[in-house]
PDB file of C-alpha atoms and ligand atoms in Angstrom:
ATOM      1  CA  MET A  13      76.340  80.576 132.508  1.00  0.00           C
ATOM      2  CA  SER A  14      76.323  81.720 129.029  1.00  0.00           C
ATOM      3  CA  THR A  15      78.787  80.825 126.821  1.00  0.00           C
ATOM      4  CA  PRO A  16      81.576  83.061 126.462  1.00  0.00           C
ATOM      5  CA  MET A  17      81.844  84.910 122.743  1.00  0.00           C
ATOM      6  CA  VAL A  18      85.115  85.472 120.487  1.00  0.00           C
ATOM      7  CA  ILE A  19      85.813  88.388 118.587  1.00  0.00           C
ATOM      8  CA  THR A  20      88.317  88.468 116.280  1.00  0.00           C
ATOM      9  CA  ALA A  21      90.119  90.976 115.166  1.00  0.00           C
ATOM     10  CA  ALA A  22      89.991  91.407 111.472  1.00  0.00           C
ATOM     11  CA  MET A  23      93.137  94.381 111.634  1.00  0.00           C
ATOM     12  CA  VAL A  24      94.862  94.831 108.629  1.00  0.00           C
ATOM     13  CA  GLY A  25      92.980  92.926 105.163  1.00  0.00           C
ATOM     14  CA  ALA A  26      93.974  94.096 101.949  1.00  0.00           C
ATOM     15  CA  GLU A  27      91.779  96.795 100.893  1.00  0.00           C
ATOM     16  CA  THR A  28      92.021  99.670 103.604  1.00  0.00           C
ATOM     17  CA  THR A  29      93.595 102.184 103.036  1.00  0.00           C
ATOM     18  CA  ARG A  30      95.970 104.756 104.718  1.00  0.00           C
ATOM     19  CA  GLU A  31      94.233 107.690 103.128  1.00  0.00           C
ATOM     20  CA  GLN A  32      91.386 106.042 104.295  1.00  0.00           C
ATOM     21  CA  THR A  33      93.160 105.874 107.395  1.00  0.00           C
ATOM     22  CA  PRO A  34      95.643 107.667 110.052  1.00  0.00           C
ATOM     23  CA  TYR A  35      94.843 103.794 111.979  1.00  0.00           C
ATOM     24  CA  LEU A  36      95.362 101.733 110.080  1.00  0.00           C
ATOM     25  CA  PRO A  37      98.649  98.950 111.806  1.00  0.00           C
ATOM     26  CA  ILE A  38     100.971  98.229 108.919  1.00  0.00           C
ATOM     27  CA  THR A  39     104.595  96.853 109.711  1.00  0.00           C
ATOM     28  CA  ALA A  40     105.045  94.372 111.963  1.00  0.00           C
ATOM     29  CA  GLU A  41     105.129  96.861 115.186  1.00  0.00           C
ATOM     30  CA  GLU A  42     102.300  98.838 115.034  1.00  0.00           C
ATOM     31  CA  ILE A  43     100.696  95.750 114.440  1.00  0.00           C
ATOM     32  CA  ALA A  44     101.615  93.843 116.738  1.00  0.00           C
ATOM     33  CA  GLU A  45     101.267  97.304 119.913  1.00  0.00           C
ATOM     34  CA  ASP A  46      97.532  97.129 118.345  1.00  0.00           C
ATOM     35  CA  ALA A  47      96.986  93.073 118.679  1.00  0.00           C
ATOM     36  CA  ALA A  48      98.240  93.646 122.128  1.00  0.00           C
ATOM     37  CA  LYS A  49      96.000  96.285 123.005  1.00  0.00           C
ATOM     38  CA  CYS A  50      92.800  94.049 120.832  1.00  0.00           C
ATOM     39  CA  ARG A  51      93.744  91.287 123.094  1.00  0.00           C
ATOM     40  CA  GLU A  52      93.547  94.080 126.602  1.00  0.00           C
ATOM     41  CA  ALA A  53      90.012  95.060 125.009  1.00  0.00           C
ATOM     42  CA  GLY A  54      88.492  91.668 124.596  1.00  0.00           C
ATOM     43  CA  ALA A  55      89.577  90.629 121.960  1.00  0.00           C
ATOM     44  CA  ALA A  56      90.564  87.013 121.132  1.00  0.00           C
ATOM     45  CA  MET A  57      91.564  85.705 117.910  1.00  0.00           C
ATOM     46  CA  VAL A  58      93.073  88.503 115.042  1.00  0.00           C
ATOM     47  CA  HIS A  59      92.227  87.669 111.840  1.00  0.00           C
ATOM     48  CA  LEU A  60      95.499  89.037 110.169  1.00  0.00           C
ATOM     49  CA  HIS A  61      96.797  90.442 106.642  1.00  0.00           C
ATOM     50  CA  VAL A  62     100.045  92.693 106.226  1.00  0.00           C
ATOM     51  CA  ARG A  63     101.250  94.425 104.133  1.00  0.00           C
ATOM     52  CA  THR A  64     104.276  96.259 102.572  1.00  0.00           C
ATOM     53  CA  ALA A  65     106.331  98.682 104.052  1.00  0.00           C
ATOM     54  CA  ASP A  66     104.660 101.577 101.714  1.00  0.00           C
ATOM     55  CA  GLY A  67     101.151 100.031 102.288  1.00  0.00           C
ATOM     56  CA  LYS A  68     100.638  97.334  99.746  1.00  0.00           C
ATOM     57  CA  PRO A  69      98.978  94.145 100.543  1.00  0.00           C
ATOM     58  CA  SER A  70     100.475  91.593 100.853  1.00  0.00           C
ATOM     59  CA  GLN A  71     100.457  87.808 101.432  1.00  0.00           C
ATOM     60  CA  ASP A  72     104.471  87.173 101.691  1.00  0.00           C
ATOM     61  CA  ALA A  73     105.328  84.064 104.203  1.00  0.00           C
ATOM     62  CA  GLU A  74     108.551  86.535 105.891  1.00  0.00           C
ATOM     63  CA  LEU A  75     105.787  89.771 106.284  1.00  0.00           C
ATOM     64  CA  PHE A  76     103.664  87.199 107.981  1.00  0.00           C
ATOM     65  CA  ARG A  77     106.319  85.628 110.214  1.00  0.00           C
ATOM     66  CA  ALA A  78     107.859  89.144 111.289  1.00  0.00           C
ATOM     67  CA  ALA A  79     103.793  90.084 111.972  1.00  0.00           C
ATOM     68  CA  ILE A  80     103.417  87.458 114.333  1.00  0.00           C
ATOM     69  CA  ARG A  81     106.556  87.243 116.011  1.00  0.00           C
ATOM     70  CA  ALA A  82     106.069  90.437 117.159  1.00  0.00           C
ATOM     71  CA  ILE A  83     102.506  90.074 118.425  1.00  0.00           C
ATOM     72  CA  ARG A  84     103.402  87.312 120.527  1.00  0.00           C
ATOM     73  CA  LYS A  85     105.925  88.773 121.819  1.00  0.00           C
ATOM     74  CA  ARG A  86     103.999  91.157 124.171  1.00  0.00           C
ATOM     75  CA  THR A  87     100.540  89.248 123.990  1.00  0.00           C
ATOM     76  CA  ASP A  88      98.403  85.304 124.039  1.00  0.00           C
ATOM     77  CA  VAL A  89      95.863  86.264 121.049  1.00  0.00           C
ATOM     78  CA  LEU A  90      95.874  83.604 118.906  1.00  0.00           C
ATOM     79  CA  ILE A  91      97.074  84.305 115.295  1.00  0.00           C
ATOM     80  CA  GLN A  92      94.782  83.647 111.817  1.00  0.00           C
ATOM     81  CA  THR A  93      96.077  84.071 108.729  1.00  0.00           C
ATOM     82  CA  SER A  94      94.421  84.640 105.937  1.00  0.00           C
ATOM     83  CA  THR A  95      94.630  82.607 103.130  1.00  0.00           C
ATOM     84  CA  GLY A  96      92.347  85.131 100.806  1.00  0.00           C
ATOM     85  CA  GLY A  97      94.970  87.591 100.231  1.00  0.00           C
ATOM     86  CA  ALA A  98      93.216  90.279  98.200  1.00  0.00           C
ATOM     87  CA  VAL A  99      91.908  89.713  95.009  1.00  0.00           C
ATOM     88  CA  GLY A 100      94.117  88.991  91.737  1.00  0.00           C
ATOM     89  CA  MET A 101      96.963  87.433  93.862  1.00  0.00           C
ATOM     90  CA  ASP A 102      97.302  83.350  93.083  1.00  0.00           C
ATOM     91  CA  VAL A 103      96.887  80.542  95.059  1.00  0.00           C
ATOM     92  CA  ASP A 104     100.834  80.404  96.095  1.00  0.00           C
ATOM     93  CA  GLU A 105     100.982  84.197  97.350  1.00  0.00           C
ATOM     94  CA  ARG A 106      98.004  83.913  98.559  1.00  0.00           C
ATOM     95  CA  CYS A 107      99.187  80.889 101.053  1.00  0.00           C
ATOM     96  CA  GLY A 108     102.303  82.663 102.429  1.00  0.00           C
ATOM     97  CA  ALA A 109     101.571  81.643 105.911  1.00  0.00           C
ATOM     98  CA  LEU A 110     100.924  78.429 105.062  1.00  0.00           C
ATOM     99  CA  THR A 111     104.442  77.751 104.917  1.00  0.00           C
ATOM    100  CA  LEU A 112     105.569  79.073 108.617  1.00  0.00           C
ATOM    101  CA  THR A 113     106.311  76.158 110.967  1.00  0.00           C
ATOM    102  CA  GLY A 114     107.241  76.365 114.606  1.00  0.00           C
ATOM    103  CA  ALA A 115     106.961  79.219 116.138  1.00  0.00           C
ATOM    104  CA  ASP A 116     105.519  81.009 113.828  1.00  0.00           C
ATOM    105  CA  ARG A 117     103.266  78.990 112.505  1.00  0.00           C
ATOM    106  CA  PRO A 118      99.169  80.180 112.912  1.00  0.00           C
ATOM    107  CA  ASP A 119      96.407  78.774 114.830  1.00  0.00           C
ATOM    108  CA  MET A 120      94.033  79.384 112.124  1.00  0.00           C
ATOM    109  CA  ALA A 121      93.904  80.046 108.549  1.00  0.00           C
ATOM    110  CA  THR A 122      90.553  80.604 106.743  1.00  0.00           C
ATOM    111  CA  LEU A 123      88.515  78.790 103.956  1.00  0.00           C
ATOM    112  CA  THR A 124      87.236  80.666 101.769  1.00  0.00           C
ATOM    113  CA  THR A 125      84.404  77.869  99.740  1.00  0.00           C
ATOM    114  CA  GLY A 126      83.250  80.158  97.140  1.00  0.00           C
ATOM    115  CA  THR A 127      84.457  82.791  94.612  1.00  0.00           C
ATOM    116  CA  VAL A 128      81.186  85.908  94.964  1.00  0.00           C
ATOM    117  CA  ASN A 129      81.538  89.623  93.571  1.00  0.00           C
ATOM    118  CA  PHE A 130      83.907  91.365  95.335  1.00  0.00           C
ATOM    119  CA  GLY A 131      82.750  95.948  94.533  1.00  0.00           C
ATOM    120  CA  GLU A 132      84.306  96.244  90.893  1.00  0.00           C
ATOM    121  CA  GLU A 133      85.749  92.966  91.194  1.00  0.00           C
ATOM    122  CA  VAL A 134      85.405  88.791  91.612  1.00  0.00           C
ATOM    123  CA  PHE A 135      86.926  87.384  94.674  1.00  0.00           C
ATOM    124  CA  TRP A 136      88.065  84.159  92.352  1.00  0.00           C
ATOM    125  CA  ASN A 137      87.637  80.293  94.921  1.00  0.00           C
ATOM    126  CA  PRO A 138      87.095  77.577  92.280  1.00  0.00           C
ATOM    127  CA  ARG A 139      86.816  73.959  93.278  1.00  0.00           C
ATOM    128  CA  PRO A 140      90.282  73.085  92.324  1.00  0.00           C
ATOM    129  CA  LEU A 141      91.608  76.273  93.553  1.00  0.00           C
ATOM    130  CA  VAL A 142      89.988  75.468  97.077  1.00  0.00           C
ATOM    131  CA  ARG A 143      90.924  71.995  97.287  1.00  0.00           C
ATOM    132  CA  ASP A 144      94.449  73.088  97.312  1.00  0.00           C
ATOM    133  CA  ILE A 145      94.285  75.650 100.239  1.00  0.00           C
ATOM    134  CA  ALA A 146      92.288  73.235 102.478  1.00  0.00           C
ATOM    135  CA  LYS A 147      95.192  70.738 101.272  1.00  0.00           C
ATOM    136  CA  ARG A 148      97.707  73.079 102.791  1.00  0.00           C
ATOM    137  CA  ILE A 149      95.668  73.445 105.518  1.00  0.00           C
ATOM    138  CA  ARG A 150      94.911  70.529 106.999  1.00  0.00           C
ATOM    139  CA  ALA A 151      98.444  69.493 105.916  1.00  0.00           C
ATOM    140  CA  MET A 152      99.783  72.539 108.591  1.00  0.00           C
ATOM    141  CA  GLY A 153      97.778  70.463 111.256  1.00  0.00           C
ATOM    142  CA  LEU A 154      95.710  73.778 111.356  1.00  0.00           C
ATOM    143  CA  ARG A 155      91.398  73.703 111.029  1.00  0.00           C
ATOM    144  CA  PRO A 156      90.489  76.503 108.185  1.00  0.00           C
ATOM    145  CA  GLU A 157      88.205  79.404 109.009  1.00  0.00           C
ATOM    146  CA  LEU A 158      85.470  78.096 106.311  1.00  0.00           C
ATOM    147  CA  GLU A 159      84.925  81.718 105.429  1.00  0.00           C
ATOM    148  CA  CYS A 160      81.055  82.061 103.161  1.00  0.00           C
ATOM    149  CA  PHE A 161      80.650  85.514 101.517  1.00  0.00           C
ATOM    150  CA  ASP A 162      77.584  83.522 100.427  1.00  0.00           C
ATOM    151  CA  VAL A 163      74.862  80.735 101.956  1.00  0.00           C
ATOM    152  CA  GLY A 164      75.972  77.695  98.727  1.00  0.00           C
ATOM    153  CA  MET A 165      79.645  78.238 100.348  1.00  0.00           C
ATOM    154  CA  ILE A 166      78.081  76.541 103.851  1.00  0.00           C
ATOM    155  CA  ASP A 167      76.628  73.346 101.119  1.00  0.00           C
ATOM    156  CA  GLU A 168      80.338  74.074  99.388  1.00  0.00           C
ATOM    157  CA  ALA A 169      81.963  73.536 103.127  1.00  0.00           C
ATOM    158  CA  ARG A 170      80.164  70.147 103.326  1.00  0.00           C
ATOM    159  CA  TYR A 171      80.780  68.775  99.925  1.00  0.00           C
ATOM    160  CA  LEU A 172      84.445  69.778 100.977  1.00  0.00           C
ATOM    161  CA  ALA A 173      83.773  67.609 103.925  1.00  0.00           C
ATOM    162  CA  LYS A 174      82.885  64.218 101.866  1.00  0.00           C
ATOM    163  CA  GLU A 175      85.702  64.527 100.296  1.00  0.00           C
ATOM    164  CA  GLY A 176      88.010  64.381 103.076  1.00  0.00           C
ATOM    165  CA  LEU A 177      89.426  67.958 103.165  1.00  0.00           C
ATOM    166  CA  VAL A 178      88.207  69.953 105.535  1.00  0.00           C
ATOM    167  CA  GLU A 179      86.311  68.369 109.498  1.00  0.00           C
ATOM    168  CA  LEU A 180      83.029  68.749 109.761  1.00  0.00           C
ATOM    169  CA  PRO A 181      81.176  69.959 112.714  1.00  0.00           C
ATOM    170  CA  GLY A 182      83.786  73.309 111.901  1.00  0.00           C
ATOM    171  CA  HIS A 183      83.623  76.764 112.348  1.00  0.00           C
ATOM    172  CA  PHE A 184      81.734  79.459 109.958  1.00  0.00           C
ATOM    173  CA  ASP A 185      82.434  83.016 109.420  1.00  0.00           C
ATOM    174  CA  PHE A 186      79.829  84.825 107.363  1.00  0.00           C
ATOM    175  CA  VAL A 187      81.124  88.092 105.567  1.00  0.00           C
ATOM    176  CA  LEU A 188      78.016  89.802 105.628  1.00  0.00           C
ATOM    177  CA  GLY A 189      77.253  93.299 103.605  1.00  0.00           C
ATOM    178  CA  VAL A 190      80.227  93.247 100.974  1.00  0.00           C
ATOM    179  CA  PRO A 191      78.561  95.097  97.947  1.00  0.00           C
ATOM    180  CA  GLY A 192      78.106  92.928  95.447  1.00  0.00           C
ATOM    181  CA  ALA A 193      77.665  90.159  97.862  1.00  0.00           C
ATOM    182  CA  LEU A 194      74.828  89.004 100.879  1.00  0.00           C
ATOM    183  CA  GLN A 195      74.437  92.123 102.686  1.00  0.00           C
ATOM    184  CA  ALA A 196      74.576  91.935 106.411  1.00  0.00           C
ATOM    185  CA  ARG A 197      70.463  91.623 107.688  1.00  0.00           C
ATOM    186  CA  PRO A 198      69.579  89.476 110.778  1.00  0.00           C
ATOM    187  CA  GLU A 199      66.921  87.572 108.399  1.00  0.00           C
ATOM    188  CA  VAL A 200      69.417  87.030 106.617  1.00  0.00           C
ATOM    189  CA  LEU A 201      71.857  85.645 109.256  1.00  0.00           C
ATOM    190  CA  ASP A 202      69.026  83.094 111.087  1.00  0.00           C
ATOM    191  CA  PHE A 203      68.679  81.918 107.558  1.00  0.00           C
ATOM    192  CA  MET A 204      73.227  81.486 107.377  1.00  0.00           C
ATOM    193  CA  ILE A 205      72.843  80.271 111.008  1.00  0.00           C
ATOM    194  CA  ALA A 206      70.225  77.231 110.032  1.00  0.00           C
ATOM    195  CA  ALA A 207      72.026  76.021 106.963  1.00  0.00           C
ATOM    196  CA  LEU A 208      74.754  74.966 108.716  1.00  0.00           C
ATOM    197  CA  PRO A 209      75.906  71.680 109.457  1.00  0.00           C
ATOM    198  CA  GLU A 210      74.837  70.042 113.037  1.00  0.00           C
ATOM    199  CA  GLY A 211      76.934  71.361 115.565  1.00  0.00           C
ATOM    200  CA  CYS A 212      79.303  74.231 114.189  1.00  0.00           C
ATOM    201  CA  THR A 213      80.941  77.512 116.057  1.00  0.00           C
ATOM    202  CA  TRP A 214      80.431  80.606 114.222  1.00  0.00           C
ATOM    203  CA  THR A 215      81.292  83.870 114.107  1.00  0.00           C
ATOM    204  CA  VAL A 216      79.852  86.545 111.913  1.00  0.00           C
ATOM    205  CA  ALA A 217      81.423  89.887 109.952  1.00  0.00           C
ATOM    206  CA  GLY A 218      78.774  92.523 109.245  1.00  0.00           C
ATOM    207  CA  VAL A 219      80.959  95.425 106.585  1.00  0.00           C
ATOM    208  CA  GLY A 220      80.959  99.473 106.862  1.00  0.00           C
ATOM    209  CA  ARG A 221      78.094 100.372 108.664  1.00  0.00           C
ATOM    210  CA  GLN A 222      76.533  97.281 109.932  1.00  0.00           C
ATOM    211  CA  GLN A 223      80.401  95.766 111.667  1.00  0.00           C
ATOM    212  CA  LEU A 224      79.218  96.523 115.414  1.00  0.00           C
ATOM    213  CA  PRO A 225      75.569  96.284 115.399  1.00  0.00           C
ATOM    214  CA  PHE A 226      75.781  91.979 113.734  1.00  0.00           C
ATOM    215  CA  VAL A 227      78.142  91.790 117.347  1.00  0.00           C
ATOM    216  CA  ASP A 228      74.277  92.443 119.329  1.00  0.00           C
ATOM    217  CA  GLU A 229      72.904  90.262 116.605  1.00  0.00           C
ATOM    218  CA  ALA A 230      75.667  87.750 116.816  1.00  0.00           C
ATOM    219  CA  ALA A 231      75.873  88.445 120.866  1.00  0.00           C
ATOM    220  CA  LYS A 232      71.620  87.446 120.645  1.00  0.00           C
ATOM    221  CA  ARG A 233      72.090  84.202 118.538  1.00  0.00           C
ATOM    222  CA  GLY A 234      74.223  82.369 120.861  1.00  0.00           C
ATOM    223  CA  GLY A 235      77.578  82.473 117.783  1.00  0.00           C
ATOM    224  CA  ASN A 236      80.916  85.109 118.353  1.00  0.00           C
ATOM    225  CA  ALA A 237      81.968  88.055 116.255  1.00  0.00           C
ATOM    226  CA  ARG A 238      84.337  90.349 114.593  1.00  0.00           C
ATOM    227  CA  VAL A 239      85.328  93.699 114.162  1.00  0.00           C
ATOM    228  CA  GLY A 240      87.515  95.595 112.876  1.00  0.00           C
ATOM    229  CA  LEU A 241      89.496  97.408 110.898  1.00  0.00           C
ATOM    230  CA  GLU A 242      89.921  95.312 107.415  1.00  0.00           C
ATOM    231  CA  ASP A 243      85.162  96.167 107.232  1.00  0.00           C
ATOM    232  CA  ASN A 244      85.176  99.534 109.362  1.00  0.00           C
ATOM    233  CA  ILE A 245      86.901 101.946 110.111  1.00  0.00           C
ATOM    234  CA  TYR A 246      84.236 103.920 112.074  1.00  0.00           C
ATOM    235  CA  LEU A 247      83.481 103.927 115.756  1.00  0.00           C
ATOM    236  CA  SER A 248      80.819 105.987 115.159  1.00  0.00           C
ATOM    237  CA  LYS A 249      79.059 108.311 112.092  1.00  0.00           C
ATOM    238  CA  GLY A 250      81.923 110.015 110.844  1.00  0.00           C
ATOM    239  CA  VAL A 251      83.902 108.433 113.371  1.00  0.00           C
ATOM    240  CA  LEU A 252      87.034 107.469 112.466  1.00  0.00           C
ATOM    241  CA  ALA A 253      87.715 104.260 114.980  1.00  0.00           C
ATOM    242  CA  LYS A 254      91.797 104.815 116.791  1.00  0.00           C
ATOM    243  CA  GLY A 255      93.272 101.711 115.737  1.00  0.00           C
ATOM    244  CA  ASN A 256      91.738  98.410 116.260  1.00  0.00           C
ATOM    245  CA  HIS A 257      91.294  98.743 119.742  1.00  0.00           C
ATOM    246  CA  GLU A 258      88.456 100.475 119.930  1.00  0.00           C
ATOM    247  CA  LEU A 259      86.608  98.093 118.201  1.00  0.00           C
ATOM    248  CA  VAL A 260      86.732  95.606 120.014  1.00  0.00           C
ATOM    249  CA  ALA A 261      86.307  97.703 123.752  1.00  0.00           C
ATOM    250  CA  GLU A 262      83.427  98.674 121.370  1.00  0.00           C
ATOM    251  CA  ALA A 263      82.032  95.689 121.023  1.00  0.00           C
ATOM    252  CA  ALA A 264      83.347  93.920 124.514  1.00  0.00           C
ATOM    253  CA  LYS A 265      81.108  96.559 125.568  1.00  0.00           C
ATOM    254  CA  ARG A 266      78.158  95.288 123.331  1.00  0.00           C
ATOM    255  CA  VAL A 267      78.829  91.555 124.073  1.00  0.00           C
ATOM    256  CA  ARG A 268      78.387  92.676 128.214  1.00  0.00           C
ATOM    257  CA  ALA A 269      75.276  93.952 127.476  1.00  0.00           C
ATOM    258  CA  GLN A 270      73.771  91.371 126.065  1.00  0.00           C
ATOM    259  CA  GLY A 271      74.856  88.939 129.161  1.00  0.00           C
ATOM    260  CA  ARG A 272      77.467  87.385 127.991  1.00  0.00           C
ATOM    261  CA  GLU A 273      81.661  87.425 128.015  1.00  0.00           C
ATOM    262  CA  PRO A 274      84.684  88.034 125.698  1.00  0.00           C
ATOM    263  CA  ALA A 275      86.384  85.113 125.261  1.00  0.00           C
ATOM    264  CA  THR A 276      89.186  84.783 126.073  1.00  0.00           C
ATOM    265  CA  PRO A 277      92.229  83.112 123.615  1.00  0.00           C
ATOM    266  CA  GLU A 278      91.868  79.466 125.812  1.00  0.00           C
ATOM    267  CA  GLN A 279      88.600  79.477 126.096  1.00  0.00           C
ATOM    268  CA  ALA A 280      88.343  80.591 122.154  1.00  0.00           C
ATOM    269  CA  ARG A 281      90.559  77.517 121.274  1.00  0.00           C
ATOM    270  CA  GLN A 282      88.203  74.404 122.889  1.00  0.00           C
ATOM    271  CA  LEU A 283      84.984  76.321 121.609  1.00  0.00           C
ATOM    272  CA  LEU A 284      86.540  76.327 117.983  1.00  0.00           C
ATOM    273  CA  ARG A 285      88.569  73.265 118.293  1.00  0.00           C
ATOM    274  CA  LEU A 286      91.449  74.765 117.821  1.00  0.00           C
ATOM    275  CA  GLY A 287      93.210  71.213 120.100  1.00  0.00           C
TER     276      GLY A 287
HETATM  277  N1  KMH B  20      90.656  90.591 101.011  1.00  0.00           N
HETATM  278  C1  KMH B  20      89.153  89.884 100.873  1.00  0.00           C
HETATM  279  C2  KMH B  20      89.558  89.768  98.948  1.00  0.00           C
HETATM  280  C3  KMH B  20      90.532  86.154 103.857  1.00  0.00           C
HETATM  281  O1  KMH B  20      90.992  86.755 104.420  1.00  0.00           O
HETATM  282  O2  KMH B  20      90.269  85.340 104.047  1.00  0.00           O
HETATM  283  C4  KMH B  20      89.599  88.161 101.231  1.00  0.00           C
HETATM  284  C5  KMH B  20      89.564  88.468 102.096  1.00  0.00           C
HETATM  285  C6  KMH B  20      89.357  86.917 102.268  1.00  0.00           C
HETATM  286  O3  KMH B  20      90.399  89.098 103.143  1.00  0.00           O
HETATM  287 ZN1   ZN B  21      90.897  89.042 105.809  1.00  0.00          ZN
END
């Protein structure tokens, strides 16, 4: 039997707007309703950003708390909160979700291990800032998803492990296709996988039109995939996805076509060593 495949739904993000798609969830209730549908469609985890009532990207702890509570009221999907936020946010703002404790604590948090061009802007992650976020994640007893927008960020994770700030083997997310960064091509994915430390697991998040094709690429290679409105708003050319769940349903179809099954949250917890 092949390993179940973890589908993560990156539901909100910081860049997608309601002008681009009316199906972007913004309020806690909208996020929770779509998250429950994502779980039914095959997602084991959601990657979470939050927004203010007027749709602006935010990392506010209370907005995260409301979204996490609403999601957990409806579904058992795992919740991975963003520490990336939006470009230009400072470290305390980015780490809003890392102040949540008890029943509101997320299951996982992202950790981007280096700086990268991000369209016309820069997603700023110098070593001292990455160390700071890594320490906060570790202090909460969480394991990070090591988000890598380029291959050097994998080596940087090794460096952080030497400093004792992250544990290896760990779980990586390759974000491929951000304008100005590493693009989504199959040979790039092979190179990223080959660069991983022994025993690590990985997810690939293809941005834009490469999102769904990279579910196939991940399934073929024994990896995991991320889909969702953070990275792509189209189900097919010119057809908007009517919510994250439609992208998850399409991903699950592709996973099964490759002879694998979408993982449950419990299986994902085991596979990603979340304890
Ligand atoms: N919005 C991007 C600048 C993360 O969630 O950790 C960064 C991002 C990464 O989305
Ligand atoms: Zn994100």
